[in-house]
PDB file of C-alpha atoms and ligand atoms in Angstrom:
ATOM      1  CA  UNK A   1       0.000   0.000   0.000  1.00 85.00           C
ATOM      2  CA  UNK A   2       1.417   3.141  -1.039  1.00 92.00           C
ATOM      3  CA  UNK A   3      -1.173   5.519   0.512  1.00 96.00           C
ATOM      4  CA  UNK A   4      -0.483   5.058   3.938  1.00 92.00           C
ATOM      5  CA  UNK A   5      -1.191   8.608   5.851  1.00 96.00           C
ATOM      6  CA  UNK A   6      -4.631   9.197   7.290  1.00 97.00           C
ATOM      7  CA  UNK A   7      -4.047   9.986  10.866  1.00 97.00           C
ATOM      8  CA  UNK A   8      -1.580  11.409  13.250  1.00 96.00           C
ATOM      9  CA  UNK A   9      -0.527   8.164  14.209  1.00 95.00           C
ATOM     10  CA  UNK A  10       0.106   7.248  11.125  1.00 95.00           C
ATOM     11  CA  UNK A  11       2.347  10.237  10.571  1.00 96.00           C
ATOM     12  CA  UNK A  12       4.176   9.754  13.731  1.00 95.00           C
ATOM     13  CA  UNK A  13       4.917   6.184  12.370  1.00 92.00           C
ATOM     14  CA  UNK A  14       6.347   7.678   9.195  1.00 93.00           C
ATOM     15  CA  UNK A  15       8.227   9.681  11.015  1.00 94.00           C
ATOM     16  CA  UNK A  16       9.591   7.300  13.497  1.00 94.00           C
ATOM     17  CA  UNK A  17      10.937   5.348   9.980  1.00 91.00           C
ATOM     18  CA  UNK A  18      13.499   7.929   8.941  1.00 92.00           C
ATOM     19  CA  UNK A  19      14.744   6.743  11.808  1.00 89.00           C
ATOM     20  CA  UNK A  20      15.277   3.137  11.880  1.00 84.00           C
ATOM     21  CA  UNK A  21      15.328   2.250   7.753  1.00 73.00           C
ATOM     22  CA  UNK A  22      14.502  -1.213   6.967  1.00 69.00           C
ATOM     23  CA  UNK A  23      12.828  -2.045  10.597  1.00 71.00           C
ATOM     24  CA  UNK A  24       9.013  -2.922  10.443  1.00 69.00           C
ATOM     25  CA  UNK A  25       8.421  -0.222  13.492  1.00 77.00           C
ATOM     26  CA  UNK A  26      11.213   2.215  15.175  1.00 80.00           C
ATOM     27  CA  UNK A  27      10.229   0.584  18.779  1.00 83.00           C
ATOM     28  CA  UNK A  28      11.521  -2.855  17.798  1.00 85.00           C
ATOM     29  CA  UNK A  29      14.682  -0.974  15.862  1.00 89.00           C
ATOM     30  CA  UNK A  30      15.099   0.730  19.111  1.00 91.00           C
ATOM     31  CA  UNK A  31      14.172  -1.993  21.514  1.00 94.00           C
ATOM     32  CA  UNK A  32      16.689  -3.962  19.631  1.00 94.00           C
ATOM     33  CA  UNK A  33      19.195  -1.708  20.111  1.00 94.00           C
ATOM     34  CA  UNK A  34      19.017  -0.854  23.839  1.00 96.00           C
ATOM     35  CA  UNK A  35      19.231  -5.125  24.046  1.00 97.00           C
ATOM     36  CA  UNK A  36      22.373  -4.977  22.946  1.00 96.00           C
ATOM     37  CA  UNK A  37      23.527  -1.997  25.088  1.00 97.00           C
ATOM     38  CA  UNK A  38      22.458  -3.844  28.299  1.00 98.00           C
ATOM     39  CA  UNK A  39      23.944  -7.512  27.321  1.00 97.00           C
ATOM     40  CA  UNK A  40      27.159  -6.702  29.318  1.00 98.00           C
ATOM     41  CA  UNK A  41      26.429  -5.432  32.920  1.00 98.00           C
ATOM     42  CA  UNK A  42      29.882  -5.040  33.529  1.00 97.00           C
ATOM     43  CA  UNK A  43      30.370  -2.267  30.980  1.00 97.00           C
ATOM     44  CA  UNK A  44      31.759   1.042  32.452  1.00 96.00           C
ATOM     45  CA  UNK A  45      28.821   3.026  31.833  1.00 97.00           C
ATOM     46  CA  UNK A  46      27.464   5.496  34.514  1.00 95.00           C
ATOM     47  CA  UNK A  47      23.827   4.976  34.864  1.00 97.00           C
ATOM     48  CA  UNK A  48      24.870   0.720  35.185  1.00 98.00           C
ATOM     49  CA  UNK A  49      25.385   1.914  38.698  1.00 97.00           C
ATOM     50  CA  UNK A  50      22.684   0.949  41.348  1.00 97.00           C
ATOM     51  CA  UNK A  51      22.171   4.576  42.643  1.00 98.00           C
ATOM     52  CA  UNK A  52      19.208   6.579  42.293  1.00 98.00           C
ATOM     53  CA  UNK A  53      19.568   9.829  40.792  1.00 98.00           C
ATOM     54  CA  UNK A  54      20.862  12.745  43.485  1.00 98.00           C
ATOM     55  CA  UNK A  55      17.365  15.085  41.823  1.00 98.00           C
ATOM     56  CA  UNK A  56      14.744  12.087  42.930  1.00 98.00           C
ATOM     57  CA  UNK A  57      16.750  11.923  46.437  1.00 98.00           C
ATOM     58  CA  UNK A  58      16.496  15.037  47.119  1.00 98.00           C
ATOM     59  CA  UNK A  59      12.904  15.313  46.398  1.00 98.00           C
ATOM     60  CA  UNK A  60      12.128  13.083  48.645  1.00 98.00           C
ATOM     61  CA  UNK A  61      14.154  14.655  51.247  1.00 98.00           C
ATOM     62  CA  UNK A  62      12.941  18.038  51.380  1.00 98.00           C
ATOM     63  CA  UNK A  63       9.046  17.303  50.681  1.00 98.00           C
ATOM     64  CA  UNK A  64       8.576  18.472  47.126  1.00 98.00           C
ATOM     65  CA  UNK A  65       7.782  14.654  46.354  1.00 98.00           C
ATOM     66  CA  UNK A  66       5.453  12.655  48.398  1.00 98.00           C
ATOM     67  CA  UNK A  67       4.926   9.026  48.176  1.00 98.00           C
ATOM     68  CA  UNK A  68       1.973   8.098  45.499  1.00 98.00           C
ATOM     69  CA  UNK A  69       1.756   6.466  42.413  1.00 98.00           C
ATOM     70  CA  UNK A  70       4.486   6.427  39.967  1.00 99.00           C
ATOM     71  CA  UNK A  71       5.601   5.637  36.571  1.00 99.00           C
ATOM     72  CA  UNK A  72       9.424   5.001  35.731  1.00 98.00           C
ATOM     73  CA  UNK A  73       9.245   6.331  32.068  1.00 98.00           C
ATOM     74  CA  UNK A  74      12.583   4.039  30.420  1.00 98.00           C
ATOM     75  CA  UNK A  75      13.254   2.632  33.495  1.00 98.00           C
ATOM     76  CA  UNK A  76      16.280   1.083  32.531  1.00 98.00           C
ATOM     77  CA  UNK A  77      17.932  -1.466  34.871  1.00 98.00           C
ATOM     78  CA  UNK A  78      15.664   0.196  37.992  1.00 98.00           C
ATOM     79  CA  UNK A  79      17.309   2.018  39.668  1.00 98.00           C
ATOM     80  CA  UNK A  80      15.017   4.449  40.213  1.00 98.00           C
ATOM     81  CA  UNK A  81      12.089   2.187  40.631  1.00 98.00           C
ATOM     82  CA  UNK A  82      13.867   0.611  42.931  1.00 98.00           C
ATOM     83  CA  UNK A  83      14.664   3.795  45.218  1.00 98.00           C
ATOM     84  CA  UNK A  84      10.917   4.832  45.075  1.00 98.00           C
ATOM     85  CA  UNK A  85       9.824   1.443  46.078  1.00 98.00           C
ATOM     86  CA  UNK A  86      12.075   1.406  48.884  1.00 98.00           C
ATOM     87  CA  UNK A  87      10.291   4.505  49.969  1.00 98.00           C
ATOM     88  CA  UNK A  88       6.657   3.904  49.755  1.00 98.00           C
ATOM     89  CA  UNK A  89       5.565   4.901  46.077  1.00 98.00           C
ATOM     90  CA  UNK A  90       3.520   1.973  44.377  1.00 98.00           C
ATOM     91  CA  UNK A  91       5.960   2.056  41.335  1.00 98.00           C
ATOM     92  CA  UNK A  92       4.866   1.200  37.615  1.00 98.00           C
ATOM     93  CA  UNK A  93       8.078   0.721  35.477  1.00 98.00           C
ATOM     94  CA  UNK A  94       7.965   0.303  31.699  1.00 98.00           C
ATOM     95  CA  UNK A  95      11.021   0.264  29.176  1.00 98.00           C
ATOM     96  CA  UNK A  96      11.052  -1.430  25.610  1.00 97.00           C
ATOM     97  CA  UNK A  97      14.049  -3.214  25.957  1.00 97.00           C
ATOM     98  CA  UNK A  98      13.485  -6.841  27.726  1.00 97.00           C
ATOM     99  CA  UNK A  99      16.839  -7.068  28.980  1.00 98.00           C
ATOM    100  CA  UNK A 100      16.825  -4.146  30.850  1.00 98.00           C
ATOM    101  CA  UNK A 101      13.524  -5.076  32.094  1.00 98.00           C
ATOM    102  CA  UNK A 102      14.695  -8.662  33.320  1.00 98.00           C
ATOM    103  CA  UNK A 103      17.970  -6.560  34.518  1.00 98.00           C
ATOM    104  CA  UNK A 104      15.380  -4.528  36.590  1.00 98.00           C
ATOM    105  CA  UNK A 105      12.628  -7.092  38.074  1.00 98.00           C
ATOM    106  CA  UNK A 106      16.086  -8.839  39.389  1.00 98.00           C
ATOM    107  CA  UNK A 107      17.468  -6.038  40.913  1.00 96.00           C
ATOM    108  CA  UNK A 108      13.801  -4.658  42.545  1.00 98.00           C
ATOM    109  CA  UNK A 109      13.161  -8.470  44.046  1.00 98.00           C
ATOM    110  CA  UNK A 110      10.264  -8.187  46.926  1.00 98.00           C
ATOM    111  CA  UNK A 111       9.764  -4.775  46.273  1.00 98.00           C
ATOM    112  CA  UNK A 112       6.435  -4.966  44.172  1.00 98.00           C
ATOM    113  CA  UNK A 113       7.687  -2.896  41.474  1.00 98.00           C
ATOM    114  CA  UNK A 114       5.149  -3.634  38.348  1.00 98.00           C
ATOM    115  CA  UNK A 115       7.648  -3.685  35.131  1.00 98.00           C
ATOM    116  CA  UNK A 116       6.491  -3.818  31.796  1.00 98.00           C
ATOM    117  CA  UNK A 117       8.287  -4.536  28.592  1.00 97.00           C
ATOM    118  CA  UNK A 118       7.217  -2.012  25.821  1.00 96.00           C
ATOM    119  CA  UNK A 119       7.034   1.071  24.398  1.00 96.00           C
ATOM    120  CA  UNK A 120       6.065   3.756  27.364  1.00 97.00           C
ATOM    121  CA  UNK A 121       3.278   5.493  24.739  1.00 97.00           C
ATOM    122  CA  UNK A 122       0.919   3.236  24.804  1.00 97.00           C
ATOM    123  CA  UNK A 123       1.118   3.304  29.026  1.00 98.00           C
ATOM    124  CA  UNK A 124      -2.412   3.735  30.619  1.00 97.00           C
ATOM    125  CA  UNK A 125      -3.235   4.695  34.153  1.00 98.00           C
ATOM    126  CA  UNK A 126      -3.270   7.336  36.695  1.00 98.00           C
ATOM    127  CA  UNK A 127       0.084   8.245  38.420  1.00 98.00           C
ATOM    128  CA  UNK A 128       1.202  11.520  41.242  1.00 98.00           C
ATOM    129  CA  UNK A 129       4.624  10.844  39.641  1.00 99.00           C
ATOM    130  CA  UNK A 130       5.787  10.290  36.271  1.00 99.00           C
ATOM    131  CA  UNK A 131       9.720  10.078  36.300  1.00 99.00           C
ATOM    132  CA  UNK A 132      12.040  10.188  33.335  1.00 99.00           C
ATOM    133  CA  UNK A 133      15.677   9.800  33.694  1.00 98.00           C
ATOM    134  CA  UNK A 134      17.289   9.416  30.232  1.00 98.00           C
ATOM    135  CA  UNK A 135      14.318   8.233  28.035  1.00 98.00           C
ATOM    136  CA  UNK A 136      13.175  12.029  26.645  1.00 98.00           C
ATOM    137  CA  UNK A 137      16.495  12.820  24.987  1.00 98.00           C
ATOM    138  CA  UNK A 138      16.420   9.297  23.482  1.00 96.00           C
ATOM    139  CA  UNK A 139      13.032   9.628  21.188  1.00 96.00           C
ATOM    140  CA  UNK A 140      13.224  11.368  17.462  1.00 96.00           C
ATOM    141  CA  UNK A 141      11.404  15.098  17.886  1.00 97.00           C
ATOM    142  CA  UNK A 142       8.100  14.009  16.556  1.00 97.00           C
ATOM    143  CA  UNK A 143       7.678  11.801  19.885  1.00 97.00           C
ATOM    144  CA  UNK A 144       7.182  14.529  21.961  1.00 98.00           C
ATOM    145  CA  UNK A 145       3.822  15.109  21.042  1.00 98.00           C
ATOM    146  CA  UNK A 146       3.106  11.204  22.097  1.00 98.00           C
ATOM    147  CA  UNK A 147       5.080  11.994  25.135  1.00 98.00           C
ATOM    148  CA  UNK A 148       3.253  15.303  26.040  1.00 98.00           C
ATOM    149  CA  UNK A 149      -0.394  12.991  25.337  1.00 98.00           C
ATOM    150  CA  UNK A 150       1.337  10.770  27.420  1.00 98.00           C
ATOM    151  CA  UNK A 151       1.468  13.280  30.518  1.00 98.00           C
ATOM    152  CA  UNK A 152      -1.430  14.604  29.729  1.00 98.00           C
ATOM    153  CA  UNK A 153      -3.341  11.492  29.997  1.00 98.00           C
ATOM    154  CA  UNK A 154      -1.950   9.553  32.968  1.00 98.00           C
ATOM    155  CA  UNK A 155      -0.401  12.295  35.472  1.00 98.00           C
ATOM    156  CA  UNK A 156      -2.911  13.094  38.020  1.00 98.00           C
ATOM    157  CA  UNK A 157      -4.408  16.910  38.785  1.00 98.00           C
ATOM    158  CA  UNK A 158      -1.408  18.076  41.294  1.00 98.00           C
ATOM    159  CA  UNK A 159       1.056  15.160  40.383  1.00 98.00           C
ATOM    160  CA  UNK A 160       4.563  15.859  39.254  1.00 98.00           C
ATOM    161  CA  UNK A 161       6.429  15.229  36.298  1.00 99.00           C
ATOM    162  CA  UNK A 162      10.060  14.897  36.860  1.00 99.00           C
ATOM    163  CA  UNK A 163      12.488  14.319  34.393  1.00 98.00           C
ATOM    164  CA  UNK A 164      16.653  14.364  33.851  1.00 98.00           C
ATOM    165  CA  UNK A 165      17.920  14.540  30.256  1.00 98.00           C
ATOM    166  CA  UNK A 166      21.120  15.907  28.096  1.00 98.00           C
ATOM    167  CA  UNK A 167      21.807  19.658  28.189  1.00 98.00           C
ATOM    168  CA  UNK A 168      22.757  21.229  24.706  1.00 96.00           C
ATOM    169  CA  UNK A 169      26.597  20.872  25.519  1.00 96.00           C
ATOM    170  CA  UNK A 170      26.182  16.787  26.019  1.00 97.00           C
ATOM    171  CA  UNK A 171      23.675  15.914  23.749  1.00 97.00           C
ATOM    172  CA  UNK A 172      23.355  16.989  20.008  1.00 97.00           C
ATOM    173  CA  UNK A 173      22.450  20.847  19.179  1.00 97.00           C
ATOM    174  CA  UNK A 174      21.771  20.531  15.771  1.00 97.00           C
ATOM    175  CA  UNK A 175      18.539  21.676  14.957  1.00 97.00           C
ATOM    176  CA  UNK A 176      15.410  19.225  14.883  1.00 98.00           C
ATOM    177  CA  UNK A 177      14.930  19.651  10.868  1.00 97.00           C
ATOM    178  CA  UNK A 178      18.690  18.311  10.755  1.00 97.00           C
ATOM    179  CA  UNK A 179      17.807  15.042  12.687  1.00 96.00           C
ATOM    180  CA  UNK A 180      15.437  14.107  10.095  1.00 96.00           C
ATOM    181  CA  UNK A 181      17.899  14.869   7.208  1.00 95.00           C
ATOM    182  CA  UNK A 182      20.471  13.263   8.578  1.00 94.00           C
ATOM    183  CA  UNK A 183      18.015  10.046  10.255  1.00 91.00           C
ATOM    184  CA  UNK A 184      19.458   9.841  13.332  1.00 92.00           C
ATOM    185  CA  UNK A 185      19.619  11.234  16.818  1.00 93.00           C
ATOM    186  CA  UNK A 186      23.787  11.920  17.068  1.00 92.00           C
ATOM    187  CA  UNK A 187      23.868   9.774  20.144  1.00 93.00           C
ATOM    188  CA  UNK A 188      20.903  11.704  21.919  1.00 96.00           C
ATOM    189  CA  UNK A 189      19.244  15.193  21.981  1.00 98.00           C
ATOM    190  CA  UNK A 190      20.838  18.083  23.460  1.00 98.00           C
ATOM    191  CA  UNK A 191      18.683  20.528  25.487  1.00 98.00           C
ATOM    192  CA  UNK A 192      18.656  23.894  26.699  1.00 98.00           C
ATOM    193  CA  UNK A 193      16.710  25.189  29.508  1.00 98.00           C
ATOM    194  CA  UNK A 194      14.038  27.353  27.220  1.00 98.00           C
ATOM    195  CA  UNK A 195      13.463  24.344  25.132  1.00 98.00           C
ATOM    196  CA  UNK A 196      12.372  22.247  28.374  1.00 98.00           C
ATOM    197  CA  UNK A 197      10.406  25.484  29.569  1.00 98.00           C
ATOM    198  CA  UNK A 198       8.674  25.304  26.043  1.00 98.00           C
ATOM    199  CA  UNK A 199       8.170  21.774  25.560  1.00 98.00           C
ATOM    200  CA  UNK A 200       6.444  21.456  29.317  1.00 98.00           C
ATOM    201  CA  UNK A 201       4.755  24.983  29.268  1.00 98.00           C
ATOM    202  CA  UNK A 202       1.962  23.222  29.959  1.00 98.00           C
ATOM    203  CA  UNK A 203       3.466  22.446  34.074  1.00 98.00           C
ATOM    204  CA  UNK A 204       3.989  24.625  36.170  1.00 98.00           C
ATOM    205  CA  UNK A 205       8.237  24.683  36.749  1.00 98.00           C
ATOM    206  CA  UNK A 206       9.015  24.076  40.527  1.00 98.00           C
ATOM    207  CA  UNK A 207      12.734  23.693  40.029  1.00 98.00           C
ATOM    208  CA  UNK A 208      14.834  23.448  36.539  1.00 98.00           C
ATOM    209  CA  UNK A 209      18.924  23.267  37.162  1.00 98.00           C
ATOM    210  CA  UNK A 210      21.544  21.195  36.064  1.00 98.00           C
ATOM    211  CA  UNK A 211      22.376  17.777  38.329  1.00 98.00           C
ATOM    212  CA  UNK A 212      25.054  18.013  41.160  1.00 98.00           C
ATOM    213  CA  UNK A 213      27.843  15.888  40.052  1.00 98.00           C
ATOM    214  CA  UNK A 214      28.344  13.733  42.485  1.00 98.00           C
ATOM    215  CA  UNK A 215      31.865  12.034  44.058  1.00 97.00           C
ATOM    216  CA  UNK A 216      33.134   9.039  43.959  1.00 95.00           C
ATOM    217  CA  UNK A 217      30.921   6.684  47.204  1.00 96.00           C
ATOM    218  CA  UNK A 218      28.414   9.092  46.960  1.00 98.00           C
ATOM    219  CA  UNK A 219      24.524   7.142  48.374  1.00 98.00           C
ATOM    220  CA  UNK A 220      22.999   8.986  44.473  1.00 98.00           C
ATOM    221  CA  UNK A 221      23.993   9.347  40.714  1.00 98.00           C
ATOM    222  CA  UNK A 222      25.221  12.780  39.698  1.00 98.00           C
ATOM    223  CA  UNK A 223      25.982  13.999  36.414  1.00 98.00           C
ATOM    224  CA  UNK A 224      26.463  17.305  35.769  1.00 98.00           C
ATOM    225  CA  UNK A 225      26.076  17.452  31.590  1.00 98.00           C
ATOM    226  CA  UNK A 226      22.141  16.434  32.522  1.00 98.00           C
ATOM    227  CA  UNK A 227      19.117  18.704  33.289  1.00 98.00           C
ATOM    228  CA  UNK A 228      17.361  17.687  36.156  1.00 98.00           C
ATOM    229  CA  UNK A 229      13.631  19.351  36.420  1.00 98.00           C
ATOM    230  CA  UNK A 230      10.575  19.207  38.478  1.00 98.00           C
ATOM    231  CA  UNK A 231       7.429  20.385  36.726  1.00 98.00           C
ATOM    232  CA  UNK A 232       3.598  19.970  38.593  1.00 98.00           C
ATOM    233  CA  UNK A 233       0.496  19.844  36.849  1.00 98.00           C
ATOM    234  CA  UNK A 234      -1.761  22.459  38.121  1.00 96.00           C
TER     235      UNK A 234
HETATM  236  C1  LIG B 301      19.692   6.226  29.007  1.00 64.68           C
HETATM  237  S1  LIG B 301      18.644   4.869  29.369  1.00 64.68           S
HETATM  238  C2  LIG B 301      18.158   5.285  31.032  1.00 64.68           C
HETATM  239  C3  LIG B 301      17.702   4.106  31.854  1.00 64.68           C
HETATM  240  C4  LIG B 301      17.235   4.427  33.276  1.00 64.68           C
HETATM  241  N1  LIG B 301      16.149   5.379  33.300  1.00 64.68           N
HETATM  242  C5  LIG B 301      18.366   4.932  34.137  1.00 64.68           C
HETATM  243  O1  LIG B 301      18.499   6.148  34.273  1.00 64.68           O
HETATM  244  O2  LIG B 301      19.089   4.104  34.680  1.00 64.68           O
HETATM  245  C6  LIG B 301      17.168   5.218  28.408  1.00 64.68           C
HETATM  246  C7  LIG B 301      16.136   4.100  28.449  1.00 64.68           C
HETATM  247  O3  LIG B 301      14.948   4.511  27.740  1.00 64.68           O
HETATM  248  C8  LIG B 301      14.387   3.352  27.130  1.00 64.68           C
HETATM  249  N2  LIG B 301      13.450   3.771  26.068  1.00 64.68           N
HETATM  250  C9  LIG B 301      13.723   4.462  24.944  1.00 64.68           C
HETATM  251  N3  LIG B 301      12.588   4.680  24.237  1.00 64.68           N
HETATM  252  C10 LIG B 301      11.576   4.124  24.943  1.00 64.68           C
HETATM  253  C11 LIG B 301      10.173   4.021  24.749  1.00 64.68           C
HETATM  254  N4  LIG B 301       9.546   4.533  23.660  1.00 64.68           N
HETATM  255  N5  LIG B 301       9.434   3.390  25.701  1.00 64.68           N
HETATM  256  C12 LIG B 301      10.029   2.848  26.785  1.00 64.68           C
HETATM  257  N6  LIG B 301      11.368   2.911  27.020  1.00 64.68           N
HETATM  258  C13 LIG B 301      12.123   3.544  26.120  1.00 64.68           C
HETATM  259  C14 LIG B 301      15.615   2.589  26.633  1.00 64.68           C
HETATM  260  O4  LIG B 301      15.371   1.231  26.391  1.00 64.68           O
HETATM  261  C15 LIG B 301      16.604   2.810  27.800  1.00 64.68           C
HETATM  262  O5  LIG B 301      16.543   1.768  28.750  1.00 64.68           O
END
C-alpha cells in the first residue's frame, strides 16, 4: 500500500521510519538496540550503577515529592524504581528493551515494582509521579507530542512530572529539521533550559537546574552534563 497517511498516528509512524530504515516499526529498531547496550552489565557506563539519581533523592528529602503512584518512564535497569519502592511509592516501570527489564525485576526483588516490557506510549493509568531519567532525549522530535499525550493522559491533577535529560553541551544541538535529514539522533538530543520550559509549558516549573555531580561513594547518581527538572500539573 502506497497511501499510507490518514491519521496522526500514522504520521508519527512515518516519522519514526526515517529513523530506523529497513525495521518494520522504530520501537523494535530501538528496543533492539538498547538489548544490545544492556547484554554486558559489567560495561563502564554510569547509569549501570545501582544509585538513584541525586534530583529524585532530594525530592524526597525536602518534601517536594510525596509518596503516590508512579511511573518510571525508560526505566532502565531500575534504579530508580527501585529507590521509590524502597520509599513507599507503588511504582509502575515500563522500558522497551526486555533485557533491561529482566535486569530490573532482578534487581527490585520483593519490592512490588510492576515492570512492563514495551514502548512507554501506549502506558495507561493514573500516576502523582511520572519520572524520566534518560528516556526524553532518546526519542526522534516528533515523539514529543506522544510523550506530552502521554502526561497529559496519565499524570494526576497536582502530580509531578520529573524528568533528567542531556543539556545542549552533552547531547546533540543541531537543529530538529537536521535530525530528520540526517536520520538519526547523534547519540541523543541536546537541550537547553528554554526548550524544556517550552516543551512542558503546559506544568507549572518548581525547580529546573543542572544535576550536582556527584563524588566518587556518593549514596545517588550525579551527572552534571544532565538537566534535572521538576514540573507539577496544576
Ligand atoms: C539512558 S537509558 C536510562 C535508563 C534508566 N532510566 C536509568 O536512568 O538508569 C534510556 C532508556 O529509555 C528506554 N526507552 C527508549 N525509548 C523508549 C520508549 N519509547 N518506551 C520505553 N522505554 C524507552 C531505553 O530502552 C533505555 O533503557
Amino acid at each position: 500500500m502506497n497511501r499510507n497517511i490518514r491519521t496522526v498516528d500514522d504520521v508519527l509512524t512515518l516519522l519514526d521510519g526515517l529513523f530506523a530504515p529497513g525495521a518494520d516499526r522504530w520501537t523494535a529498531a530501538a528496543g533492539d538496540w538498547w538489548d544490545r547496550f544492556y547484554a554486558d552489565r559489567s560495561r563502564d557506563v554510569p547509569f549501570f550503577v545501582a544509585l538513584p539519581d541525586e534530583n529524585l533523592a532530594g525530592y524526597l528529602d525536602r518534601g517536594l515529592l510525596t509518596p503516590g503512584r508512579a511511573l518510571d518512564v525508560g526505566c532502565g535497569p531500575g534504579r530508580n524504581s527501585a529507590f521509590l519502592a524502597r520509599n513507599g511509592f507503588q511504582v509502575d516501570a515500563v522500558d522497551i528493551s526486555a533485557t533491561a527489564v529482566t535486569w530490573a525485576a532482578e534487581r527490585a526483588e520483593g519490592l512490588g515494582v510492576r515492570f512492563r516490557h514495551g514502548d512507554a506510549f501506549t502506558t495507561e493509568g493514573s500516576y502523582d509521579l511520572v519520572y524520566d531519567s534518560g528516556c526524553f532525549h532518546h526519542l526522534p522530535p516528533h515523539r514529543r507530542v506522544s510523550y506530552l499525550a502521554l502526561l497529559d493522559r496519565v499524570l494526576e491533577p497536582g502530580g509531578h512530572f520529573a524528568l533528567t535529560c542531556f543539556t545542549d553541551e552533552e547531547g546533540t544541538a543541531a537543529p530538529d529539521a537536521e535530525l530528520y535529514r540526517r536520520g538519526g539522533l547523534a547519540g541523543g538530543v541536546g537541550y537547553s533550559r528554554d526548550d524544556l520550559r517550552w516543551i512542558f509549558q503546559d506544568l507549572t516549573e518548581v525547580e529546573l537546574r543542572r544535576m550536582t555531580e556527584q563524588p566518587a561513594g556518593s549514596a545517588t547518581f550525579g551527572r552534571s552534563f544532565l538537566w534535572t527538572a521538576l514540573f507539577r500539573k496544576d
